[in-house]
Amino acid sequence: MTESTPGRSAAEPASPVLSSPLVDVQGKSDGRRVPIDRVGVKNVRYPISLATPAGGAHAGPRQHTIARIDMYVSLPHHQKGTHMSRFLEVLNEHHDGLPSHDVMNLCRAIRERLEAEDAHLRLEFPYFIDKRAPVTGQPGKLDIEVVLEAHASGSEPGPDAPIGPASPGFTMTVRVPATSLCPCSKEISAYGAHNQRCEMEASVRFFPGKRMWIEDLFAIVEGCASTQVFSTLKRPDEKFVTEAAYDNPKFVEDIVRDLAMAMEADDRVSWYRVGSENFESIHSHNAYAQLEHAKSAEPQ
């Protein structure tokens, strides 16, 4: 017969009793005098909830997805290690959803909880855009890749600084599939021209007080390809898309220059990096181009 403690069932485990405080090994000093730029947790899979244009920033329909999250802080030379569990503690405080306008706040919370000079946050996730076929109007969803990045530092402006996507430390990136058609092939061929899928990428930062929906940036980027891609196409749609690409041939250089011109014309964007990779259909290699530019001042 097994004895049990009064007031507790035999099946209930006893609570552990600590005879002395546990040693904080991470908090010990380190004599090598080598600071670390980034230390933390990588590739955390976590559910997030994103605001959509239909619902606005704080209410209405939201899109739920799964993000891969990286969280890092800087570590001074005198500290042995960081406290890994604190990253997840901060993240779990946002378990009801992590809208894009809250990414900078989360990054700042990580820096404060870890008592670090710098904090870095990166979220990468699939995002779905509703797209109807160009002729028949068949409904479909196009998946794109989105990356939200934030950097918070001790040298940031004070508590009255912008806390949303307008913050200087916030970057939004979209990777958009599309179609490109080779101008040279069209010019030299008696009939037809080779075309291929391409993946366009744009990373942007914003002027203070400005913001942009994922859908906004997607539309800008998609419009710079030879033509769009769709998840559902009937024969009339396929004819339209094929001919649209033929009528709008672009080298990878054309795509990137058009992307740059679109970013220059957008008064929300303060900095951008744009690129395109064309998955060649008649070569064993891909074609690629990229450029980066920071605007000198906000347009008046």
Backbone as numpy.savetxt, mean C-alpha at the origin, in Angstrom:
# Nx Ny Nz CAx CAy CAz Cx Cy Cz
-7.57 -40.62 44.44 -8.41 -39.44 44.44 -7.53 -38.20 44.44
-7.87 -37.22 43.57 -7.06 -36.02 43.45 -7.65 -34.92 44.30
-6.78 -34.30 45.11 -7.25 -33.20 45.93 -7.33 -31.93 45.08
-8.26 -31.07 45.41 -8.38 -29.79 44.71 -8.39 -28.66 45.70
-7.96 -27.50 45.26 -7.96 -26.32 46.12 -9.38 -25.85 46.34
-9.74 -25.53 47.58 -11.11 -25.06 47.85 -11.46 -23.88 46.95
-12.66 -23.91 46.38 -13.12 -22.81 45.54 -12.73 -22.97 44.08
-11.99 -24.03 43.71 -11.57 -24.24 42.33 -11.84 -25.69 41.96
-12.43 -25.93 40.79 -12.71 -27.29 40.36 -11.40 -28.00 40.04
-11.44 -29.32 40.05 -10.24 -30.10 39.81 -9.71 -29.91 38.40
-10.64 -29.60 37.44 -10.22 -29.45 36.05 -9.65 -28.07 35.75
-9.85 -27.11 36.65 -9.41 -25.74 36.39 -7.93 -25.60 36.74
-7.09 -25.17 35.81 -5.66 -25.05 36.11 -5.40 -23.91 37.08
-4.41 -24.10 37.88 -4.04 -23.07 38.84 -3.33 -21.93 38.11
-3.54 -20.70 38.56 -2.87 -19.55 37.97 -1.40 -19.58 38.37
-0.51 -19.27 37.40 0.91 -19.29 37.75 1.24 -18.18 38.74
2.12 -18.48 39.62 2.55 -17.53 40.63 4.00 -17.17 40.36
4.27 -15.88 40.20 5.63 -15.43 39.94 6.28 -15.08 41.27
7.39 -15.75 41.55 8.09 -15.49 42.81 8.85 -14.18 42.76
9.20 -13.72 41.54 9.91 -12.46 41.39 9.62 -11.91 40.01
9.79 -10.61 39.78 9.53 -10.03 38.45 10.41 -10.67 37.39
9.83 -10.83 36.17 10.59 -11.39 35.07 11.61 -10.37 34.56
12.75 -10.86 34.17 13.84 -9.98 33.72 13.52 -9.44 32.33
13.66 -8.15 32.14 13.48 -7.50 30.84 14.81 -7.55 30.09
15.04 -8.64 29.36 16.32 -8.82 28.67 16.48 -7.78 27.56
15.37 -7.51 26.82 15.46 -6.55 25.72 15.89 -5.16 26.20
15.49 -4.82 27.41 15.78 -3.49 27.94 17.19 -3.33 28.48
17.96 -4.41 28.49 19.33 -4.31 28.99 20.20 -3.48 28.05
21.32 -3.04 28.55 22.23 -2.24 27.74 23.08 -3.13 26.85
23.59 -2.54 25.76 24.45 -3.25 24.83 25.72 -2.42 24.64
26.87 -3.08 24.73 28.13 -2.36 24.70 28.78 -2.24 23.34
28.14 -2.78 22.29 28.78 -2.73 20.96 28.63 -1.39 20.27
27.73 -0.53 20.77 27.55 0.84 20.27 27.19 0.84 18.77
26.28 -0.06 18.40 25.82 -0.14 17.00 24.32 0.09 16.97
23.86 1.24 16.48 22.42 1.47 16.36 21.84 0.66 15.20
20.54 0.39 15.27 19.84 -0.37 14.23 18.77 0.53 13.61
18.73 0.57 12.29 17.77 1.44 11.61 16.34 0.95 11.74
16.13 -0.35 11.52 14.79 -0.91 11.57 14.82 -2.27 12.25
13.99 -2.44 13.24 13.81 -3.74 13.88 12.35 -3.85 14.28
11.79 -5.03 14.10 10.38 -5.19 14.43 9.82 -6.49 13.92
8.58 -6.46 13.45 7.89 -7.66 12.99 7.53 -7.49 11.51
7.59 -8.58 10.78 7.41 -8.54 9.33 6.39 -9.59 8.91
5.61 -9.25 7.88 4.68 -10.18 7.25 3.60 -10.68 8.22
3.03 -9.75 8.96 1.89 -10.06 9.83 0.62 -10.02 8.96
-0.13 -11.10 8.93 -1.39 -11.13 8.19 -2.48 -10.64 9.13
-3.24 -9.63 8.66 -4.19 -9.00 9.56 -5.38 -8.46 8.77
-6.61 -8.63 9.29 -7.79 -8.09 8.60 -7.85 -6.58 8.76
-8.17 -5.89 7.68 -8.34 -4.45 7.76 -9.64 -4.06 7.06
-10.13 -2.88 7.37 -11.38 -2.37 6.82 -11.09 -1.01 6.22
-11.44 -0.83 4.94 -11.09 0.39 4.23 -12.33 1.17 3.84
-12.28 2.48 4.07 -13.36 3.35 3.63 -13.40 3.38 2.11
-14.58 3.59 1.55 -14.77 3.66 0.10 -15.45 4.99 -0.25
-15.32 5.44 -1.51 -15.98 6.69 -1.90 -17.48 6.67 -1.65
-18.09 5.49 -1.78 -19.54 5.41 -1.61 -19.97 5.72 -0.18
-19.10 5.40 0.77 -19.47 5.59 2.16 -18.79 6.76 2.84
-17.76 7.33 2.22 -17.04 8.41 2.85 -15.99 7.87 3.81
-15.27 8.78 4.44 -14.12 8.39 5.25 -14.50 7.70 6.55
-15.69 8.00 7.10 -15.98 7.52 8.45 -17.26 6.70 8.56
-18.02 6.55 7.47 -19.28 5.82 7.57 -19.59 5.16 6.24
-20.66 4.35 6.24 -21.11 3.75 5.00 -20.35 2.48 4.66
-20.54 1.99 3.41 -19.92 0.73 2.99 -18.40 0.77 3.08
-17.82 -0.33 3.50 -16.37 -0.44 3.61 -15.95 -1.72 2.89
-14.71 -1.74 2.47 -14.17 -2.95 1.86 -13.23 -3.63 2.85
-13.49 -4.92 3.07 -12.69 -5.70 4.01 -11.70 -6.55 3.24
-10.47 -6.57 3.71 -9.44 -7.34 3.03 -8.41 -7.80 4.07
-7.42 -8.55 3.61 -6.35 -9.04 4.48 -5.04 -8.39 4.04
-4.38 -7.75 4.98 -3.12 -7.07 4.68 -1.93 -7.84 5.23
-0.81 -7.70 4.53 0.48 -8.13 5.07 1.16 -6.88 5.63
1.44 -6.91 6.92 1.88 -5.70 7.61 3.30 -5.88 8.15
4.13 -4.86 7.92 5.48 -4.78 8.49 5.51 -3.58 9.42
6.08 -3.76 10.62 6.18 -2.68 11.60 7.59 -2.67 12.18
8.24 -1.53 12.12 9.62 -1.42 12.60 9.80 -0.13 13.40
10.82 -0.16 14.25 11.28 1.06 14.91 12.81 1.09 14.84
13.36 2.25 15.07 14.82 2.36 15.19 15.22 1.98 16.62
16.43 1.47 16.76 16.91 1.03 18.08 18.23 1.74 18.37
18.32 2.44 19.50 19.57 3.14 19.83 20.69 2.15 20.14
21.91 2.63 20.04 23.07 1.75 20.20 23.19 1.14 21.58
22.61 1.81 22.58 22.79 1.34 23.96 21.74 0.33 24.40
20.69 0.08 23.57 19.62 -0.84 23.97 19.79 -2.19 23.27
19.68 -3.26 24.02 19.94 -4.60 23.48 18.89 -5.04 22.46
17.64 -4.80 22.75 16.60 -5.27 21.84 15.33 -4.46 21.98
14.42 -4.65 21.00 13.11 -4.00 21.08 12.11 -4.96 21.70
10.92 -4.47 22.00 9.88 -5.30 22.61 8.87 -5.69 21.54
9.05 -6.87 20.97 8.27 -7.30 19.81 6.77 -7.35 20.09
6.37 -7.76 21.27 4.95 -7.92 21.56 4.20 -6.59 21.51
4.91 -5.50 21.73 4.24 -4.20 21.76 3.74 -3.80 20.38
4.40 -4.26 19.32 3.91 -3.96 17.98 2.50 -4.52 17.79
2.34 -5.79 18.19 1.02 -6.43 18.04 -0.01 -5.84 18.98
0.44 -5.41 20.15 -0.50 -4.77 21.07 -1.10 -3.51 20.44
-0.26 -2.70 19.83 -0.74 -1.47 19.19 -1.66 -1.82 18.02
-1.25 -2.79 17.21 -2.06 -3.18 16.05 -3.42 -3.69 16.49
-3.46 -4.49 17.55 -4.72 -5.06 18.01 -5.67 -4.01 18.56
-5.17 -2.86 18.91 -6.04 -1.78 19.35 -6.84 -1.20 18.19
-6.45 -1.58 16.95 -7.17 -1.12 15.75 -7.91 -2.28 15.08
-8.33 -3.27 15.87 -8.89 -4.49 15.30 -10.24 -4.25 14.63
-10.92 -3.14 14.94 -12.21 -2.88 14.31 -12.07 -2.38 12.89
-10.86 -2.15 12.45 -10.63 -1.66 11.09 -9.48 -0.68 11.08
-8.85 -0.57 9.95 -7.71 0.33 9.82 -7.88 1.15 8.55
-8.68 2.20 8.58 -8.85 3.03 7.38 -7.56 3.75 7.04
-7.41 4.13 5.78 -6.16 4.73 5.33 -5.85 6.02 6.07
-6.89 6.78 6.46 -6.63 8.04 7.15 -6.08 7.81 8.56
-6.07 6.56 9.04 -5.58 6.26 10.38 -4.19 5.63 10.35
-3.61 5.44 9.18 -2.32 4.77 9.08 -1.23 5.57 9.78
-1.21 6.90 9.57 -0.19 7.72 10.23 -0.36 7.69 11.74
-1.61 7.68 12.20 -1.85 7.61 13.64 -1.31 6.31 14.22
-1.51 5.21 13.52 -1.00 3.93 13.99 0.52 3.95 14.03
1.15 4.52 13.02 2.61 4.58 12.99 3.14 5.40 14.17
2.48 6.52 14.44 2.89 7.35 15.57 2.69 6.64 16.89
1.60 5.85 16.98 1.35 5.09 18.20 2.43 4.04 18.44
2.90 3.42 17.35 4.00 2.45 17.47 5.26 3.13 18.00
5.56 4.29 17.45 6.77 5.01 17.89 6.68 5.37 19.37
5.50 5.82 19.80 5.34 6.21 21.19 5.39 5.00 22.12
4.69 3.90 21.74 4.66 2.72 22.62 6.05 2.10 22.75
6.82 2.11 21.67 8.16 1.52 21.69 9.22 2.51 22.14
8.81 3.75 22.41 9.72 4.81 22.86 10.92 4.92 21.91
10.62 5.02 20.61 11.65 5.03 19.59 11.73 6.40 18.92
12.86 6.65 18.30 13.03 7.89 17.55 12.27 7.85 16.23
12.26 6.67 15.59 11.59 6.51 14.29 10.74 5.25 14.30
9.64 5.30 13.56 8.80 4.12 13.35 8.41 4.05 11.88
8.31 2.82 11.37 7.95 2.59 9.98 6.82 1.56 9.94
5.84 1.82 9.08 4.68 0.93 8.95 4.41 0.72 7.46
4.16 -0.53 7.09 3.85 -0.84 5.69 2.72 -1.86 5.64
1.68 -1.55 4.86 0.57 -2.48 4.65 0.45 -2.74 3.15
0.39 -3.99 2.78 0.16 -4.37 1.38 -1.03 -5.31 1.33
-1.96 -5.03 0.40 -3.20 -5.81 0.39 -3.85 -5.75 -0.98
-4.67 -6.77 -1.32 -5.47 -6.71 -2.55 -6.68 -5.81 -2.33
-7.05 -5.10 -3.38 -8.20 -4.21 -3.33 -8.99 -4.41 -4.61
-10.31 -4.43 -4.51 -11.15 -4.77 -5.66 -11.92 -3.56 -6.15
-11.82 -3.33 -7.48 -12.49 -2.23 -8.14 -13.65 -2.78 -8.96
-14.84 -2.21 -8.81 -15.98 -2.61 -9.64 -15.82 -2.04 -11.04
-15.83 -2.92 -12.06 -15.67 -2.47 -13.45 -16.65 -3.21 -14.34
-17.38 -2.47 -15.14 -18.28 -3.08 -16.11 -17.60 -3.16 -17.47
-17.91 -4.21 -18.22 -17.36 -4.38 -19.56 -17.73 -3.17 -20.42
-16.84 -2.75 -21.35 -17.02 -1.47 -22.04 -18.22 -1.39 -22.98
-18.69 -2.49 -23.52 -19.81 -2.46 -24.47 -21.07 -3.08 -23.86
-20.96 -4.30 -23.37 -22.15 -5.00 -22.86 -22.51 -4.59 -21.43
-21.56 -3.98 -20.73 -21.84 -3.57 -19.36 -21.86 -4.70 -18.36
-21.30 -5.87 -18.73 -21.24 -6.99 -17.81 -20.47 -6.60 -16.55
-21.02 -6.88 -15.35 -20.32 -6.49 -14.12 -19.13 -7.39 -13.85
-18.16 -6.86 -13.15 -16.99 -7.63 -12.78 -16.17 -6.86 -11.76
-15.20 -7.53 -11.18 -14.30 -6.92 -10.21 -12.86 -7.12 -10.66
-12.09 -6.03 -10.63 -10.68 -6.08 -10.99 -9.87 -5.93 -9.71
-8.97 -6.88 -9.46 -8.14 -6.79 -8.26 -6.84 -6.08 -8.57
-6.48 -5.15 -7.70 -5.20 -4.44 -7.80 -4.47 -4.60 -6.48
-3.18 -4.32 -6.49 -2.39 -4.35 -5.26 -2.19 -2.93 -4.76
-2.40 -2.73 -3.46 -2.24 -1.42 -2.84 -1.23 -1.53 -1.71
-0.38 -0.52 -1.59 0.58 -0.44 -0.48 0.42 0.92 0.19
0.24 0.91 1.50 0.22 2.13 2.30 1.43 2.10 3.23
2.22 3.17 3.21 3.43 3.24 4.02 3.42 4.52 4.85
3.97 4.42 6.06 4.03 5.58 6.93 5.37 5.59 7.66
5.87 6.79 7.91 7.10 6.99 8.67 6.86 8.09 9.68
7.03 7.79 10.95 6.88 8.78 12.02 8.22 8.92 12.73
8.60 10.16 13.00 9.89 10.41 13.65 9.74 11.43 14.75
10.76 11.52 15.61 10.76 12.48 16.70 10.89 13.90 16.22
11.33 14.08 14.97 11.48 15.42 14.41 10.23 15.89 13.68
9.15 15.11 13.78 7.89 15.49 13.14 7.36 16.79 13.73
6.49 17.49 12.98 5.79 18.65 13.56 4.97 18.24 14.78
4.51 19.22 15.51 3.81 18.98 16.76 2.45 18.34 16.60
1.66 18.28 17.68 0.37 17.58 17.65 -0.66 18.19 16.72
-0.44 19.45 16.29 -1.39 20.08 15.38 -1.09 19.78 13.92
-0.07 18.96 13.65 0.29 18.62 12.27 -0.79 17.74 11.66
-0.86 17.69 10.31 -1.85 16.81 9.66 -1.64 15.37 10.11
-2.74 14.65 10.36 -2.63 13.28 10.84 -3.14 12.26 9.84
-3.60 12.69 8.69 -4.12 11.76 7.70 -3.16 11.55 6.56
-3.66 11.14 5.38 -2.80 10.91 4.24 -2.04 12.14 3.77
-2.40 13.34 4.25 -1.66 14.53 3.86 -0.32 14.64 4.58
-0.08 13.84 5.59 1.17 13.89 6.32 2.34 13.58 5.40
3.47 14.28 5.55 4.63 14.04 4.69 5.13 12.61 4.74
4.91 11.93 5.86 5.42 10.57 6.01 4.53 9.50 5.43
3.45 9.87 4.73 2.49 8.89 4.21 2.66 8.74 2.71
2.72 7.48 2.24 2.84 7.19 0.81 1.80 6.15 0.42
1.11 6.40 -0.68 0.15 5.44 -1.23 0.67 4.93 -2.57
0.60 3.61 -2.76 1.05 2.98 -4.00 -0.05 2.07 -4.53
-0.26 2.11 -5.86 -1.15 1.14 -6.50 -0.39 0.47 -7.64
-0.67 -0.81 -7.82 -0.15 -1.58 -8.96 -1.35 -2.01 -9.79
-1.38 -1.58 -11.04 -2.58 -1.71 -11.87 -2.26 -2.51 -13.12
-3.00 -3.59 -13.41 -2.81 -4.33 -14.66 -3.49 -3.60 -15.81
-2.89 -3.67 -17.00 -3.46 -3.02 -18.18 -2.88 -3.69 -19.42
-3.13 -3.08 -20.59 -2.62 -3.59 -21.87 -1.77 -2.53 -22.54
-0.66 -2.95 -23.12 0.15 -2.05 -23.95 0.31 -2.69 -25.33
0.42 -1.85 -26.36 0.62 -2.32 -27.72 1.81 -1.57 -28.32
2.72 -2.30 -28.95 3.99 -1.76 -29.40 3.83 -0.88 -30.65
4.20 0.40 -30.59 4.12 1.28 -31.76 5.02 0.82 -32.91
6.20 0.29 -32.58 7.13 -0.16 -33.62 6.54 -1.34 -34.37
5.98 -2.29 -33.65 5.39 -3.46 -34.28 4.25 -3.05 -35.21
3.43 -2.11 -34.77 2.32 -1.64 -35.60 2.84 -0.95 -36.86
3.91 -0.19 -36.73 4.44 0.59 -37.84 5.07 -0.29 -38.91
5.79 -1.35 -38.51 6.56 -2.12 -39.48 5.85 -3.36 -39.98
4.72 -3.71 -39.37 4.04 -4.94 -39.75 2.97 -4.68 -40.81
2.84 -5.64 -41.75 1.83 -5.51 -42.79 0.43 -5.62 -42.20
0.29 -6.37 -41.12 -0.99 -6.47 -40.43 -0.72 -6.87 -38.98
-1.57 -6.39 -38.11 -1.46 -6.73 -36.70 -0.33 -5.97 -36.01
-0.21 -6.20 -34.72 0.85 -5.64 -33.89 0.88 -6.44 -32.60
2.07 -6.62 -32.04 2.12 -7.41 -30.81 1.77 -6.54 -29.60
0.93 -7.11 -28.76 0.59 -6.41 -27.52 0.81 -7.34 -26.34
0.73 -6.79 -25.15 1.04 -7.58 -23.96 0.36 -6.97 -22.74
0.25 -7.77 -21.72 -0.16 -7.24 -20.42 0.97 -6.38 -19.88
0.61 -5.39 -19.11 1.62 -4.61 -18.40 1.12 -4.37 -16.98
2.06 -4.07 -16.10 1.72 -3.69 -14.73 2.29 -2.31 -14.47
1.41 -1.36 -14.28 1.81 0.01 -13.99 1.78 0.23 -12.48
2.72 1.02 -11.99 2.80 1.28 -10.56 3.00 2.77 -10.34
2.26 3.31 -9.38 2.41 4.72 -9.02 2.41 4.85 -7.51
3.42 5.54 -6.98 3.49 5.88 -5.57 3.38 7.39 -5.44
2.55 7.86 -4.50 2.32 9.30 -4.38 2.32 9.73 -2.92
2.74 10.99 -2.71 2.55 11.69 -1.44 1.76 12.94 -1.72
1.20 13.54 -0.67 0.24 14.60 -0.88 0.65 15.91 -0.20
0.16 17.01 -0.78 0.31 18.30 -0.14 -0.58 18.35 1.10
-0.21 19.18 2.10 -1.03 19.30 3.31 -2.48 19.65 2.97
-3.39 18.96 3.63 -4.80 19.20 3.42 -5.40 18.47 2.24
-4.58 17.74 1.48 -5.06 17.02 0.31 -5.14 15.53 0.61
-6.00 14.84 -0.12 -6.09 13.38 0.02 -6.60 12.81 -1.29
-6.58 11.50 -1.39 -6.98 10.84 -2.62 -7.50 9.45 -2.28
-8.62 9.08 -2.88 -9.11 7.72 -2.74 -8.24 6.77 -3.56
-8.22 5.51 -3.16 -7.53 4.49 -3.96 -8.11 4.48 -5.37
-9.43 4.62 -5.47 -10.09 4.62 -6.78 -9.62 5.79 -7.65
-9.31 6.93 -7.03 -8.82 8.09 -7.79 -7.48 7.79 -8.44
-6.56 7.28 -7.65 -5.23 6.98 -8.16 -5.30 5.86 -9.19
-6.13 4.88 -8.95 -6.32 3.79 -9.91 -6.76 4.33 -11.27
-7.74 5.23 -11.27 -8.28 5.77 -12.53 -7.21 6.55 -13.29
-6.39 7.32 -12.57 -5.32 8.08 -13.21 -4.33 7.13 -13.88
-3.92 6.11 -13.15 -2.91 5.18 -13.67 -3.47 4.38 -14.84
-4.66 3.85 -14.70 -5.24 3.01 -15.74 -5.40 3.78 -17.05
-5.67 5.07 -16.95 -5.89 5.87 -18.14 -4.64 6.12 -18.97
-3.48 5.72 -18.46 -2.22 5.97 -19.17 -1.75 4.76 -19.98
-2.49 3.68 -19.98 -2.11 2.49 -20.76 -2.67 2.58 -22.17
-2.31 1.61 -23.02 -2.91 1.55 -24.35 -4.41 1.32 -24.23
-4.79 0.41 -23.32 -6.20 0.23 -23.00 -6.30 -0.51 -21.68
-7.53 -0.63 -21.18 -7.79 -1.25 -19.89 -7.93 -2.77 -20.02
-7.90 -3.45 -18.87 -8.26 -4.87 -18.83 -9.51 -5.01 -17.96
-10.24 -6.08 -18.20 -11.51 -6.32 -17.51 -11.57 -7.78 -17.08
-12.35 -8.06 -16.05 -12.49 -9.44 -15.60 -13.50 -10.21 -16.44
-14.49 -9.51 -17.03 -15.53 -10.16 -17.82 -15.66 -9.47 -19.17
-15.50 -10.24 -20.25 -15.62 -9.69 -21.61 -16.44 -10.64 -22.48
-17.48 -10.10 -23.10 -18.19 -10.82 -24.16 -17.55 -10.42 -25.49
-18.00 -11.06 -26.59 -17.35 -10.80 -27.87 -17.37 -9.33 -28.29
-18.46 -8.60 -28.13 -18.42 -7.17 -28.47 -17.39 -6.40 -27.63
-17.25 -6.80 -26.36 -16.27 -6.14 -25.50 -14.84 -6.45 -25.95
-14.60 -7.72 -26.31 -13.27 -8.11 -26.75 -12.86 -7.37 -28.02
-13.81 -7.21 -28.93 -13.54 -6.45 -30.16 -13.17 -5.01 -29.80
-13.93 -4.40 -28.91 -13.67 -3.03 -28.51 -12.29 -2.87 -27.89
-11.93 -3.76 -26.95 -10.65 -3.66 -26.25 -9.49 -3.88 -27.21
-9.61 -4.86 -28.10 -8.54 -5.14 -29.06 -8.29 -3.94 -29.97
-9.35 -3.37 -30.47 -9.21 -2.22 -31.37 -8.76 -0.96 -30.64
-9.18 -0.81 -29.39 -8.75 0.35 -28.61 -7.25 0.34 -28.39
-6.69 -0.84 -28.12 -5.24 -0.95 -27.95 -4.52 -0.65 -29.26
-5.05 -1.15 -30.37 -4.42 -0.93 -31.68 -4.42 0.55 -32.05
-5.45 1.26 -31.64 -5.55 2.69 -31.95 -4.74 3.56 -30.99
-4.18 2.96 -29.95 -3.46 3.74 -28.92 -2.16 3.04 -28.54
-1.25 2.84 -29.50 0.00 2.12 -29.19 0.91 2.94 -28.27
1.59 2.25 -27.36 2.49 2.94 -26.43 3.68 2.06 -26.09
4.89 2.66 -26.16 6.06 2.05 -25.58 5.97 2.15 -24.06
6.81 1.40 -23.37 6.85 1.53 -21.92 7.27 2.95 -21.53
8.12 3.57 -22.36 8.52 4.96 -22.11 7.33 5.91 -22.22
6.44 5.65 -23.18 5.25 6.49 -23.34 4.36 6.41 -22.11
4.19 5.20 -21.61 3.32 5.01 -20.45 3.85 5.79 -19.25
5.15 5.68 -19.00 5.72 6.34 -17.83 5.68 7.86 -17.98
5.94 8.35 -19.18 5.86 9.81 -19.38 4.42 10.31 -19.23
3.47 9.55 -19.71 2.07 9.95 -19.54 1.66 9.92 -18.06
2.16 8.93 -17.33 1.91 8.88 -15.89 2.48 10.11 -15.20
3.70 10.49 -15.57 4.34 11.65 -14.97 3.53 12.92 -15.26
3.07 13.07 -16.49 2.29 14.26 -16.84 0.98 14.31 -16.06
0.37 13.15 -15.85 -0.88 13.11 -15.08 -0.64 13.49 -13.62
0.47 13.05 -13.06 0.80 13.40 -11.67 1.15 14.88 -11.55
1.86 15.39 -12.53 2.20 16.82 -12.51 0.93 17.68 -12.55
-0.07 17.22 -13.26 -1.30 18.00 -13.41 -2.22 17.91 -12.20
-1.97 16.97 -11.29 -2.85 16.77 -10.14 -2.34 17.60 -8.97
-3.14 18.57 -8.52 -2.69 19.48 -7.47 -2.72 18.86 -6.08
-3.13 17.62 -5.97 -3.08 16.93 -4.68 -1.71 16.30 -4.43
-1.00 15.97 -5.50 0.22 15.17 -5.43 1.44 16.07 -5.24
2.23 15.82 -4.19 3.45 16.59 -3.94 4.70 15.87 -4.42
4.63 14.54 -4.50 5.78 13.71 -4.92 5.22 12.45 -5.55
5.93 11.93 -6.55 5.47 10.69 -7.16 6.64 9.88 -7.70
6.43 8.59 -7.75 7.33 7.65 -8.43 6.45 6.75 -9.27
6.68 6.73 -10.57 5.83 5.96 -11.48 6.70 5.01 -12.29
6.13 3.86 -12.64 6.86 2.88 -13.43 5.89 1.95 -14.15
6.42 1.25 -15.14 5.61 0.27 -15.86 6.52 -0.88 -16.29
6.00 -2.08 -16.12 6.68 -3.29 -16.60 5.78 -3.95 -17.64
6.28 -4.06 -18.86 5.54 -4.70 -19.94 6.01 -6.14 -20.09
5.09 -7.08 -19.96 5.42 -8.50 -20.05 5.39 -8.91 -21.52
6.54 -8.78 -22.15 6.66 -8.89 -23.60 6.11 -10.21 -24.13
5.40 -10.12 -25.27 4.81 -11.32 -25.88 5.69 -11.94 -26.96
6.72 -11.21 -27.45 7.59 -11.77 -28.49 9.06 -11.78 -28.04
9.30 -11.50 -26.75 10.65 -11.56 -26.19 10.62 -12.43 -24.94
11.78 -12.91 -24.55 11.88 -13.68 -23.31 12.17 -12.79 -22.11
12.28 -11.49 -22.34 12.51 -10.54 -21.26 11.35 -9.54 -21.22
11.32 -8.75 -20.16 10.30 -7.71 -20.01 10.92 -6.34 -20.26
10.09 -5.38 -20.61 10.52 -3.99 -20.76 10.08 -3.21 -19.53
10.92 -2.26 -19.09 10.63 -1.56 -17.83 11.11 -0.12 -17.92
10.37 0.77 -17.28 10.77 2.17 -17.15 10.22 2.73 -15.85
10.95 3.70 -15.27 10.52 4.31 -14.00 11.10 5.72 -13.91
10.37 6.60 -13.26 10.90 7.92 -12.93 10.29 8.40 -11.63
10.99 9.34 -10.98 10.57 9.87 -9.68 10.77 11.37 -9.69
9.83 12.08 -9.06 9.94 13.54 -9.04 9.20 14.11 -7.84
9.80 15.13 -7.22 9.15 15.88 -6.15 8.84 17.27 -6.66
7.61 17.70 -6.50 7.22 19.04 -6.95 7.81 20.07 -6.00
8.20 21.19 -6.53 8.87 22.22 -5.73 7.89 22.97 -4.83
6.65 23.12 -5.26 5.67 23.86 -4.46 4.27 23.46 -4.88
3.32 23.67 -3.97 1.92 23.39 -4.27 1.39 24.42 -5.26
0.67 23.97 -6.30 0.11 24.92 -7.26 -0.82 25.92 -6.57
-0.78 27.15 -7.03 -1.65 28.20 -6.47 -3.00 28.23 -7.20
